[in-house]
Short mmCIF file of C-alpha atoms in Angstrom, two decimals:
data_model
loop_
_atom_site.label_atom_id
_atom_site.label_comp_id
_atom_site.label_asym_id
_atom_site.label_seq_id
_atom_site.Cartn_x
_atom_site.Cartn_y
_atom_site.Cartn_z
CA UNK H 1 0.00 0.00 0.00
CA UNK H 2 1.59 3.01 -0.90
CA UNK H 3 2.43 5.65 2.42
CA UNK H 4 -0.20 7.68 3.10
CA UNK H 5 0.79 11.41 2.82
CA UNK H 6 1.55 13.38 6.28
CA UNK H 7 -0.84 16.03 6.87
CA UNK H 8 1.22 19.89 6.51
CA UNK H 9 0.94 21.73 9.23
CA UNK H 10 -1.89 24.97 8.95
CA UNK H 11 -0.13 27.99 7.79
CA UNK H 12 -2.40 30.01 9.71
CA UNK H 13 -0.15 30.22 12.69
CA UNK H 14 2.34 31.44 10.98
CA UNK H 15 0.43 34.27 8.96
CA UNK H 16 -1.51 35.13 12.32
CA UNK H 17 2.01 35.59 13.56
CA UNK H 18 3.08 37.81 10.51
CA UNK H 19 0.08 39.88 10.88
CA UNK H 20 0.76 40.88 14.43
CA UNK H 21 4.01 41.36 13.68
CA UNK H 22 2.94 44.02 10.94
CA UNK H 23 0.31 45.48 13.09
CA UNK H 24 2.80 45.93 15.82
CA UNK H 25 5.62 47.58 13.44
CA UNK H 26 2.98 50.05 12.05
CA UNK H 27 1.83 51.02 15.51
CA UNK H 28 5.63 51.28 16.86
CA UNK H 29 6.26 53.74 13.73
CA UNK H 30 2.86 55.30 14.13
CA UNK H 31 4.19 56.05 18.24
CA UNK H 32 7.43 56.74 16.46
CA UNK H 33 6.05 59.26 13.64
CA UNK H 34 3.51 61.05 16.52
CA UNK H 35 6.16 62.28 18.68
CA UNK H 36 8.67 62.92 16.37
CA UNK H 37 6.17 65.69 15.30
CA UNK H 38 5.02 66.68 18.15
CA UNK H 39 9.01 67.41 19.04
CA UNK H 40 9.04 69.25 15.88
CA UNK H 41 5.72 71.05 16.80
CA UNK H 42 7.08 71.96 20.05
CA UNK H 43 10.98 72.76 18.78
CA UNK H 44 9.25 75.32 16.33
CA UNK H 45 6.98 76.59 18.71
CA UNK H 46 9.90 77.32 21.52
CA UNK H 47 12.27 77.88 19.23
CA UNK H 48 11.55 79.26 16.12
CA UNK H 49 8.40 81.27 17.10
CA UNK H 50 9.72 82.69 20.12
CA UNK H 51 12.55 84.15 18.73
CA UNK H 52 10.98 85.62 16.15
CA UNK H 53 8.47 87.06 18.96
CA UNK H 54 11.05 88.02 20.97
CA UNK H 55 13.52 89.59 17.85
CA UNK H 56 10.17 91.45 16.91
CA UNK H 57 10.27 92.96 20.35
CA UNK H 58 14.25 93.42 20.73
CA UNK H 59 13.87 95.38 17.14
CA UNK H 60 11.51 97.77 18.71
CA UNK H 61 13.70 98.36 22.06
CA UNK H 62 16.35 99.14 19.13
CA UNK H 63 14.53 101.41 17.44
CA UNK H 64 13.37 103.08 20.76
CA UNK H 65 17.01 103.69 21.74
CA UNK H 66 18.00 104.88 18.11
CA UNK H 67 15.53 107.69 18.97
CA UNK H 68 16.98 108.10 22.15
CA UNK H 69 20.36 108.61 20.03
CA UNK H 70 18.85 110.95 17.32
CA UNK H 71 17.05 113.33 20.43
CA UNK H 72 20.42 113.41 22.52
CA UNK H 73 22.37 114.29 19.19
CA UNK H 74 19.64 117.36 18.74
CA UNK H 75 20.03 118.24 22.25
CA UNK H 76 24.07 118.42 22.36
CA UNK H 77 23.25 120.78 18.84
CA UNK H 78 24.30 124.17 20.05
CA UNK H 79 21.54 125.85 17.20
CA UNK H 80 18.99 124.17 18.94
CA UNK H 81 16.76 127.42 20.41
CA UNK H 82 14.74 124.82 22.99
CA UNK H 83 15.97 124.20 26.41
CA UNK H 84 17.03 120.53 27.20
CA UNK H 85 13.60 120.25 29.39
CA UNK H 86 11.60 120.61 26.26
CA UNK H 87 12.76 116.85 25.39
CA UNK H 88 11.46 115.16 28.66
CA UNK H 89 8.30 114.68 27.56
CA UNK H 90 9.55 112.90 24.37
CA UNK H 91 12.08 111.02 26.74
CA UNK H 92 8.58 109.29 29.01
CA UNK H 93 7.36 108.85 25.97
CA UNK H 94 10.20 106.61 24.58
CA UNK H 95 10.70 105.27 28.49
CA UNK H 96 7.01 103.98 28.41
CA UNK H 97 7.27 102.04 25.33
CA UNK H 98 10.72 100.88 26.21
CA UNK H 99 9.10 99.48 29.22
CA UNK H 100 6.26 97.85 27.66
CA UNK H 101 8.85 96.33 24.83
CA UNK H 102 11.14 95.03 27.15
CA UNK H 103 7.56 93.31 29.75
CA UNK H 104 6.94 91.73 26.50
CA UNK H 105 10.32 90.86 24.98
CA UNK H 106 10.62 89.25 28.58
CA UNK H 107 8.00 86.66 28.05
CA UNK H 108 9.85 85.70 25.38
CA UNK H 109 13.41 85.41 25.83
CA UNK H 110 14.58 81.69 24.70
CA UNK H 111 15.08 79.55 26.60
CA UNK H 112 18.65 79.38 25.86
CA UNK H 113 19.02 83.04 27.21
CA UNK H 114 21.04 83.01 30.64
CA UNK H 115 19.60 84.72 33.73
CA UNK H 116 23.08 87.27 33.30
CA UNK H 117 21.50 88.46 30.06
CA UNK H 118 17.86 88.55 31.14
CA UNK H 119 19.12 91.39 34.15
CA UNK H 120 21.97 92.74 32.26
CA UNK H 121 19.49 94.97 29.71
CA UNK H 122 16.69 95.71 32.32
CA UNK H 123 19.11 96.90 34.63
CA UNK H 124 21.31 99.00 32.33
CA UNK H 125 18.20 100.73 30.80
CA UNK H 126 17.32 101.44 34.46
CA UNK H 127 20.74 102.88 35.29
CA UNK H 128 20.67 105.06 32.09
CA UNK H 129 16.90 106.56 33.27
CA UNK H 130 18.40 107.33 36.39
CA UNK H 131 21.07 109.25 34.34
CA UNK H 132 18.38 111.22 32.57
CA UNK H 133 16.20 112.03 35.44
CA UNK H 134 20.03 113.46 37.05
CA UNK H 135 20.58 115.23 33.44
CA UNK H 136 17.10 116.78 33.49
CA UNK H 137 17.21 117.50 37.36
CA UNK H 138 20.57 119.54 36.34
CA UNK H 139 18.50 121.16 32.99
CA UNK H 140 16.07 122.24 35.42
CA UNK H 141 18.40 123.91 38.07
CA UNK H 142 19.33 126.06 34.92
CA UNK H 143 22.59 124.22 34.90
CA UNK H 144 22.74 123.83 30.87
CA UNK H 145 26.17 123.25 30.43
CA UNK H 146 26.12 120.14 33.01
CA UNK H 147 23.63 118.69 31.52
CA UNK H 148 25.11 118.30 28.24
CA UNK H 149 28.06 117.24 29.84
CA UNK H 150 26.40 114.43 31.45
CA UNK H 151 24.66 113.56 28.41
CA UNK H 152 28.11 113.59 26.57
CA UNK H 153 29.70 111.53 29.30
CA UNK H 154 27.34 109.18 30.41
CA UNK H 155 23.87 108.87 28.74
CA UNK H 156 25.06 108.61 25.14
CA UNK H 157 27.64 105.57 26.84
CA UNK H 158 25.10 104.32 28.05
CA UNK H 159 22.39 104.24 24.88
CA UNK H 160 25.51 103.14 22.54
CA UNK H 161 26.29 99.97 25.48
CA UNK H 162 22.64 99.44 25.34
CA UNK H 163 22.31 99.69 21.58
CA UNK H 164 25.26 96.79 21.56
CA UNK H 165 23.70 94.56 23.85
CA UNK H 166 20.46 94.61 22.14
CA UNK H 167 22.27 94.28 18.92
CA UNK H 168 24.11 91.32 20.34
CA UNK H 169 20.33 89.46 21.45
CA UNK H 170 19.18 90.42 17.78
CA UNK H 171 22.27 88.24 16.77
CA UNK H 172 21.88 85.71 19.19
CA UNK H 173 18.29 84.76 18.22
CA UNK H 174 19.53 84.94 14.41
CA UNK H 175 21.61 82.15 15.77
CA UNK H 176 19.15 80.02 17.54
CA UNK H 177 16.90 80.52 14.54
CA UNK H 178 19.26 78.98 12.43
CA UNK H 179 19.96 75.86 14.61
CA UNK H 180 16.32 75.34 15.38
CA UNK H 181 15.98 74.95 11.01
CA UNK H 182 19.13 72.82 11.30
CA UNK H 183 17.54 70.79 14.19
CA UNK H 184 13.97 70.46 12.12
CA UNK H 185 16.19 69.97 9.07
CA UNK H 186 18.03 66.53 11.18
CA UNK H 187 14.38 65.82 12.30
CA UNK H 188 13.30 65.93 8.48
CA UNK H 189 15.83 63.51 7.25
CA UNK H 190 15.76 60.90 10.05
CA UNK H 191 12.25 60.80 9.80
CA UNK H 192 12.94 60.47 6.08
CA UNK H 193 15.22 57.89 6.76
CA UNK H 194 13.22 55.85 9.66
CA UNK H 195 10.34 56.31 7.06
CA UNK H 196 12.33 54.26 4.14
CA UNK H 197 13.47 51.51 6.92
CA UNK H 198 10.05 51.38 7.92
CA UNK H 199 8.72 50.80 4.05
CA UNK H 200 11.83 48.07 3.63
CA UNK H 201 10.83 46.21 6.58
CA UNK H 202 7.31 46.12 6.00
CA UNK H 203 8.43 45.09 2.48
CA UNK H 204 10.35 42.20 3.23
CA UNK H 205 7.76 41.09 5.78
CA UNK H 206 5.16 41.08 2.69
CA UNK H 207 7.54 39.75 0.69
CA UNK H 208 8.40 36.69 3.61
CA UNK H 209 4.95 36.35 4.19
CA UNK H 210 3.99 35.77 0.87
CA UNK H 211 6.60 33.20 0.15
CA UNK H 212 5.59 31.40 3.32
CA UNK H 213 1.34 31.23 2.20
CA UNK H 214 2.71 30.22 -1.45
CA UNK H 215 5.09 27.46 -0.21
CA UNK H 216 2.14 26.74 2.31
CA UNK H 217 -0.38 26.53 -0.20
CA UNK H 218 2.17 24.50 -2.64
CA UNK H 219 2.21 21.69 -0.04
CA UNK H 220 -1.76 21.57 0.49
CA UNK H 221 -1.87 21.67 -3.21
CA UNK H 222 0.38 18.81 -3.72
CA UNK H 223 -1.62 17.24 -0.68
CA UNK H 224 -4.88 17.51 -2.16
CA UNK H 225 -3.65 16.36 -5.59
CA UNK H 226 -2.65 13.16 -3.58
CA UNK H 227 -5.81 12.89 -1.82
CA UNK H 228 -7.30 13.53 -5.31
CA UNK H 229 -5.32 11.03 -6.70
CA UNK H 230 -6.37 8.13 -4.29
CA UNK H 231 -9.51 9.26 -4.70
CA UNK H 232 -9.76 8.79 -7.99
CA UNK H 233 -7.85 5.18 -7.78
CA UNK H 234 -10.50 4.38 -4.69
CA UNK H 235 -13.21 5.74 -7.11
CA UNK H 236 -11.60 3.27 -9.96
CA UNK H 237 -12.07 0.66 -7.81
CA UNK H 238 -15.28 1.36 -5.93
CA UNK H 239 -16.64 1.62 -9.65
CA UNK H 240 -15.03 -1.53 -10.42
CA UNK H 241 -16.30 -3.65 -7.40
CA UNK H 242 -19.66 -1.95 -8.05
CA UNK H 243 -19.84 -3.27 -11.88
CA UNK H 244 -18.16 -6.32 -11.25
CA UNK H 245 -20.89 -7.05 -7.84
CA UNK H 246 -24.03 -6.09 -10.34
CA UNK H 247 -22.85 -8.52 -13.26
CA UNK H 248 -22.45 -11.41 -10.57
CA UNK H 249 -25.85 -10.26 -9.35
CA UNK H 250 -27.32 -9.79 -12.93
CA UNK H 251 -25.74 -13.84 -13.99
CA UNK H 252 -26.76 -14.77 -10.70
CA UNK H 253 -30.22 -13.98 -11.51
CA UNK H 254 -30.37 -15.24 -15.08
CA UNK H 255 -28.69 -18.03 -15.13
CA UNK H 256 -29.45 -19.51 -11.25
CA UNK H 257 -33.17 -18.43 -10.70
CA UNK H 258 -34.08 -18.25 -14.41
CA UNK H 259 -32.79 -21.50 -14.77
CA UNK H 260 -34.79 -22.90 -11.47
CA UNK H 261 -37.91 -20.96 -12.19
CA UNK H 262 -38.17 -22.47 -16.17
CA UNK H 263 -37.64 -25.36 -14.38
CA UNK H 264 -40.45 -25.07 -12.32
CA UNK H 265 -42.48 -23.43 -15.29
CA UNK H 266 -41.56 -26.97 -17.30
CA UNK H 267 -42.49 -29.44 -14.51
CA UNK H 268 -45.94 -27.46 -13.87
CA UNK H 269 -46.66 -27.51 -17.56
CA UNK H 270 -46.50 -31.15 -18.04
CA UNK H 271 -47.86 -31.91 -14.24
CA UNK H 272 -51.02 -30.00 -15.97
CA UNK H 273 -51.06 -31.74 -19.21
CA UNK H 274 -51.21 -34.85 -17.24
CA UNK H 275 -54.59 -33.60 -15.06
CA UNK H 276 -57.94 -33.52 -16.43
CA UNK H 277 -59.37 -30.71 -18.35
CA UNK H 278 -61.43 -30.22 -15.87
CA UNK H 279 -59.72 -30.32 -12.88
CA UNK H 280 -59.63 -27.88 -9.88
CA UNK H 281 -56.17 -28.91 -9.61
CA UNK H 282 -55.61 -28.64 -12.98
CA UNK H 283 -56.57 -24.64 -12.86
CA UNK H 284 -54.49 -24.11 -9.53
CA UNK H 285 -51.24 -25.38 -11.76
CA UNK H 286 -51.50 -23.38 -14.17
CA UNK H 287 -52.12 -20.37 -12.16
CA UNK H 288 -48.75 -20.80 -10.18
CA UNK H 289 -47.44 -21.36 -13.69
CA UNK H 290 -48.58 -17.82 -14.69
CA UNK H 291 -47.04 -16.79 -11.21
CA UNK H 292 -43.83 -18.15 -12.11
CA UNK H 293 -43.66 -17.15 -15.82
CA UNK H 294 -44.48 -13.24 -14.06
CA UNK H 295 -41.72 -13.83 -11.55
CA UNK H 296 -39.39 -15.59 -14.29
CA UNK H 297 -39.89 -12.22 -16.32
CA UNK H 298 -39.20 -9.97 -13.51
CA UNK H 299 -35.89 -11.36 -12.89
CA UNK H 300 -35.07 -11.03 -16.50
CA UNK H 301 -36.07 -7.66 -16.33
CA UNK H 302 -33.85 -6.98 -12.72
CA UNK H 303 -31.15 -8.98 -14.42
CA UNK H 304 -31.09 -7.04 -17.08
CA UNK H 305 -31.24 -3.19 -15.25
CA UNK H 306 -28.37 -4.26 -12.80
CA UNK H 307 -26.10 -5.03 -15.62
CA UNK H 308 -27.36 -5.39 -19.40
CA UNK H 309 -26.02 -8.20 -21.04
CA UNK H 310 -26.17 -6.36 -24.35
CA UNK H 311 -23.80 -4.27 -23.44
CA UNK H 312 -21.18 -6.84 -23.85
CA UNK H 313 -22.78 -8.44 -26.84
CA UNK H 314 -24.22 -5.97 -28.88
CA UNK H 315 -22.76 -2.36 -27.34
CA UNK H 316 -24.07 0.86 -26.13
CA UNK H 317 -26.49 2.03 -29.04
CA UNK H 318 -28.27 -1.48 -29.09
CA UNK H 319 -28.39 -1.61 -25.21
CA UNK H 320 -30.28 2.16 -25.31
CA UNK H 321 -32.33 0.53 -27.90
CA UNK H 322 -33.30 -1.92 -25.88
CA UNK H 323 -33.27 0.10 -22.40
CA UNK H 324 -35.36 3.40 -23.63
CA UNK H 325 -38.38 1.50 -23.98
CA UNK H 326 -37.82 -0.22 -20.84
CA UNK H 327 -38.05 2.83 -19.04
CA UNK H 328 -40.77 4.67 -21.02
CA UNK H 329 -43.38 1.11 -19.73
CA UNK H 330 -41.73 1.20 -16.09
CA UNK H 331 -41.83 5.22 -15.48
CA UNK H 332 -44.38 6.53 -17.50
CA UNK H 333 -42.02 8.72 -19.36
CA UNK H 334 -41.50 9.66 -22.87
CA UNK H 335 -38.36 9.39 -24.20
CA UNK H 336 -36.99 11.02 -27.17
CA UNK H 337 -34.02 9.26 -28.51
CA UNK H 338 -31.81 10.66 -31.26
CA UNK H 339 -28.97 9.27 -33.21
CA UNK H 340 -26.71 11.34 -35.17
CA UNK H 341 -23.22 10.99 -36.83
CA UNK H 342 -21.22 8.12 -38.12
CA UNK H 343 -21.41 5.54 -35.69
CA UNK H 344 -18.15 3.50 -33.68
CA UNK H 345 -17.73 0.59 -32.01
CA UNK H 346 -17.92 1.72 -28.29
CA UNK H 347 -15.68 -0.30 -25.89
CA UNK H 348 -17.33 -2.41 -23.25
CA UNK H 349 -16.02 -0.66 -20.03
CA UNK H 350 -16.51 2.87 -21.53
CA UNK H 351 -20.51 2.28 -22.96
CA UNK H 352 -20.94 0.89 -19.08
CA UNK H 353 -20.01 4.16 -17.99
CA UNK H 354 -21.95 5.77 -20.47
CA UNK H 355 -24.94 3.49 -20.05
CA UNK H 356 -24.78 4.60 -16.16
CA UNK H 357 -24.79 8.29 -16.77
CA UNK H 358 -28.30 7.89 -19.21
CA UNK H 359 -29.69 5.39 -16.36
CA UNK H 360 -28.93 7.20 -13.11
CA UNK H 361 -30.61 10.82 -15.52
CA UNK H 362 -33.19 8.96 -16.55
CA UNK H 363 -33.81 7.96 -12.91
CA UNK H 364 -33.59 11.96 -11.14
CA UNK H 365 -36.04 12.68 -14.31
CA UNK H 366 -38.77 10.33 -12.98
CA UNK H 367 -38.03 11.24 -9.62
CA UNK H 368 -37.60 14.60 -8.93
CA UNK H 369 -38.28 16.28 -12.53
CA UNK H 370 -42.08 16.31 -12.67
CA UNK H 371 -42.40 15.89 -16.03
CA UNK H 372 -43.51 12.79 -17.92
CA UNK H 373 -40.85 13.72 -21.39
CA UNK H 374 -37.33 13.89 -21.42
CA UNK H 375 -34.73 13.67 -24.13
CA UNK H 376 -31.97 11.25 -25.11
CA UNK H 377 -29.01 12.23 -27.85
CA UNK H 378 -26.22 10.17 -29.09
CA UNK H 379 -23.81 12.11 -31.01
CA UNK H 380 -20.85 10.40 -32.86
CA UNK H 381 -18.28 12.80 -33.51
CA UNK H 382 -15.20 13.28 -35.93
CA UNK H 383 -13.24 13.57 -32.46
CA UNK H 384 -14.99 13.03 -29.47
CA UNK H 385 -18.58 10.93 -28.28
CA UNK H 386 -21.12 13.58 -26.97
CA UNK H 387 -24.22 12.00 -24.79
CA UNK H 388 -26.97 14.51 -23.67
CA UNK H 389 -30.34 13.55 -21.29
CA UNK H 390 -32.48 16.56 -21.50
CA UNK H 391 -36.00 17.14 -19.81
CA UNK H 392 -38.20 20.46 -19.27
CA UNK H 393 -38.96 19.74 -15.51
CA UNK H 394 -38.72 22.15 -12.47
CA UNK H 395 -34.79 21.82 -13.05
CA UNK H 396 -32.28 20.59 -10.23
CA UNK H 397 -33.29 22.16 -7.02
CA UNK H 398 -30.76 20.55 -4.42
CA UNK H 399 -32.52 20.79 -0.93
CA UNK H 400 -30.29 21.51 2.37
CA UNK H 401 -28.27 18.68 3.25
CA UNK H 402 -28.85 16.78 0.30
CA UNK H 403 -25.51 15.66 -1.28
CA UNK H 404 -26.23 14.30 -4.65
CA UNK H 405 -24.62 11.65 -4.05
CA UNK H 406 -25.89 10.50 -8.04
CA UNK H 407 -24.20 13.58 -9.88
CA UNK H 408 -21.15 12.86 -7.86
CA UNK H 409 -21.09 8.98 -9.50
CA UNK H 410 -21.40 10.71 -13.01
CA UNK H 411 -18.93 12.65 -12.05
CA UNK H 412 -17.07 9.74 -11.36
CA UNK H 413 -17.60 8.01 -14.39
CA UNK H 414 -16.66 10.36 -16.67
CA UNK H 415 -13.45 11.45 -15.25
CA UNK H 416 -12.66 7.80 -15.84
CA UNK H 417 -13.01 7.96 -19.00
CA UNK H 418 -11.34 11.69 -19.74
CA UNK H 419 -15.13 12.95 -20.25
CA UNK H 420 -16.38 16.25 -19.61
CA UNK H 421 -19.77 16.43 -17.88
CA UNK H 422 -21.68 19.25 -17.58
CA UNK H 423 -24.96 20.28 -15.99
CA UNK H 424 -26.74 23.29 -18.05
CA UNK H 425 -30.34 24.76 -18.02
CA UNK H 426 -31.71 24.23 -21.33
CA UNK H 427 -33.92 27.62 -22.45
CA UNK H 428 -37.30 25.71 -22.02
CA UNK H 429 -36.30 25.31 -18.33
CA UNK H 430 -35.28 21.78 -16.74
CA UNK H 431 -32.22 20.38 -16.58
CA UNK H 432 -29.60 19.27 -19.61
CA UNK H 433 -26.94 16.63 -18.15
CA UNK H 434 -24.04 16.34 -21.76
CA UNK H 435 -21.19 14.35 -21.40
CA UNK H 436 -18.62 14.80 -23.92
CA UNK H 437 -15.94 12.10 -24.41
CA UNK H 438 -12.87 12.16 -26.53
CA UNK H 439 -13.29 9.54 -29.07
CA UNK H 440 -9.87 7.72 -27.92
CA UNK H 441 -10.90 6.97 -24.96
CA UNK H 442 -14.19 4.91 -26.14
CA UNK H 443 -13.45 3.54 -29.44
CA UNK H 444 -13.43 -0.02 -29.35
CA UNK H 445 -10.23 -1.16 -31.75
CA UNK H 446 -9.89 -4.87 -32.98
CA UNK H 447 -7.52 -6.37 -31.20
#
């Protein structure tokens, strides 16, 4: 007996497990992806928007002092015909918005700003108002000449240190602005470049996957086409045992209980030639002789359904011959038959086939069809045998559970023989069953 095939193991483990494994790389870069932007979100919003706030501010504190600059410069101007108090009230002017600039500019200093440079401006712009308020207490006193000097000497130090150090913060941010693109730049391209791993790995775990489901499904296929394989050998030999258990049955019958029942038929005939015509006993005889003539011809008939004897002496188209008819008294049915083409010589094992497919149709007709006409074609081909059974009935209407265990034997049968058997629904409605056979494979050849 040859070894029966191991079962392959289910591939679905294994995809299952290449699935998750997908799932959990796409959420790891997802987790990945989300707070590499939200870093970038929150570098550019420290970073990058602050110190553009902030320059925004330190360019206004600039400008505020290059007025400062511009009024001292008019003051020191000897052609100038206004006292040096006329210019306070443009100094609280510029002192108020300085004020408000540098409140503002405060909230938002970097972060990279040291606590040294957050005092050192606030502190040397209050150093250089408590200059002016000295130069304009002296202006006051009508002490002109000390008042320029103190402008000379220390106010117009003071705006150009202040002017510097603002210039310096101006510079500084510049700076920070550029490495916070830098820094977004370097987030960019490793996201870029995580992005492209990401795609490669999720590639080749496509790519691994799918090699593992098509070696997978190459071992079920070359399973099943095993299984298929012995089931067509099994099916080969169930067929087999089956025709070779119905032609015992069918001689059994004819030849055994024929034989005994014209026996029987013989011995009653001459036991009632031997009574008197009138005799009681005489009319009992022959009506058991009638009885066994009926029972004689219903055994003939069995014989002849479970395995025609024609078949092997006369072939396929005589055995329809013969069988049509038989049907059309036992079911009620009428059967068209049609011949067409040249005929052949069928061989034996192949019209037994054949002869099965038009009995076991013939059979669902009567049974299920509900119709009392059906059709029977025999085509003979220049290359192949074609065999239709045709009827007009409700069709094939398989119920739940039913197998059809009947359209699998055709099935059967005709793979045997290389046929190709089809079930179609004619236009009229019903059902068509057309078996087409290369003519090879049934030809019978003289040997």
């Amino acid at each position: 007996m040859p070894n029966r095939p191991q079962p392959s193991r289910s591939p679905t483990g294994g995809l299952l497990f290449g699935l998750v494994l997908t799932l959990a790389a796409v959420l790891l870069f997802a987790y990945y992806m989300t707070s590499q932007l939200a870093g970038l979100r929150a570098l550019q919003s420290n970073m990058v928007d602050r110190n553009r706030k902030d320059s925004l501010q330190l360019l206004r504190v600039q400008n505020d002092l290059n007025s400062l600059a511009l009024a001292m410069r008019d003051m020191l101007d000897a052609r100038e015909p206004y006292p040096l108090t006329a210019w306070k009230a443009q100094f609280e002017r510029i002192r108020e918005d300085l004020d408000a600039a540098l409140k503002i500019e405060d909230s938002f200093a970097p972060m990279q700003r040291t606590a040294e440079q957050r005092t050192y401006l606030s502190q040397s712009l209050g150093q250089f108002w408590d200059a002016t308020d000295r130069m304009f207490a002296l202006a006051s006193s009508r002490k002109e000449a000390e008042a320029r000097e103190q402008i000379q000497v220390t106010l117009q130090a003071r705006q150009a240190a202040l002017s510097t150090a603002v210039s310096r913060l101006l510079i500084q941010n510049n700076e920070g602005e550029e490495q916070a693109t830098a820094e977004i730049t370097k987030i960019y391209d490793r996201v870029q470049r995580q992005l492209y791993l990401f795609l490669g790995a999720a590639l080749l775990v496509i790519v691994l996957t799918s090699l593992y489901l098509i070696r997978s499904n190459r071992l079920i296929f070359a399973q099943l086409e095993a299984l298929s394989e012995q089931r067509s050998e099994l099916a080969q030999k169930l067929i087999s045992t089956q025709e070779s258990t119905l032609r015992h049955l069918s001689r059994e019958l004819h030849d055994e209980f024929g034989q005994v029942l014209t026996a029987i038929g013989s011995l009653l005939t001459r036991a009632g030639k031997q009574m008197p015509g009138d005799s009681s006993l005489r009319q009992d005889l022959k009506e058991v002789q009638e009885i066994t003539q009926s029972t004689l011809n219903k055994i003939r008939g069995l014989s002849q359904a479970l395995h025609p004897v024609l078949l092997e002496e006369a072939g396929l188209e005589a055995t329809l011959d013969w069988y049509i008819p038989t049907v059309e008294r036992q079911t009620g049915l009428a059967v068209h038959y049609e011949k067409s083409g040249a005929a052949f010589s069928v061989e034996t094992a192949a019209g037994v086939l054949l002869f099965r497919v038009v009995q076991e149709s013939l059979n669902n007709i009567s049974r299920h069809a509900q119709t009392n006409e059906a059709w029977v074609r025999l085509t003979y081909g220049a290359k192949d045998l074609a065999l239709e059974v045709e009827d007009h009935g409700q069709g094939m209407r398989p119920e739940k559970g039913q197998h059809g265990i009947g359209m699998v034997a055709m099935r059967e049968r005709a793979e045997l023989i290389c046929g190709t058997l089809e079930f179609l629904r004619p236009e009229a409605g019903g059902t068509r069953v057309r078996l087409s056979v290369p003519r090879e494979q049934v030809e019978a050849h003289a040997g």
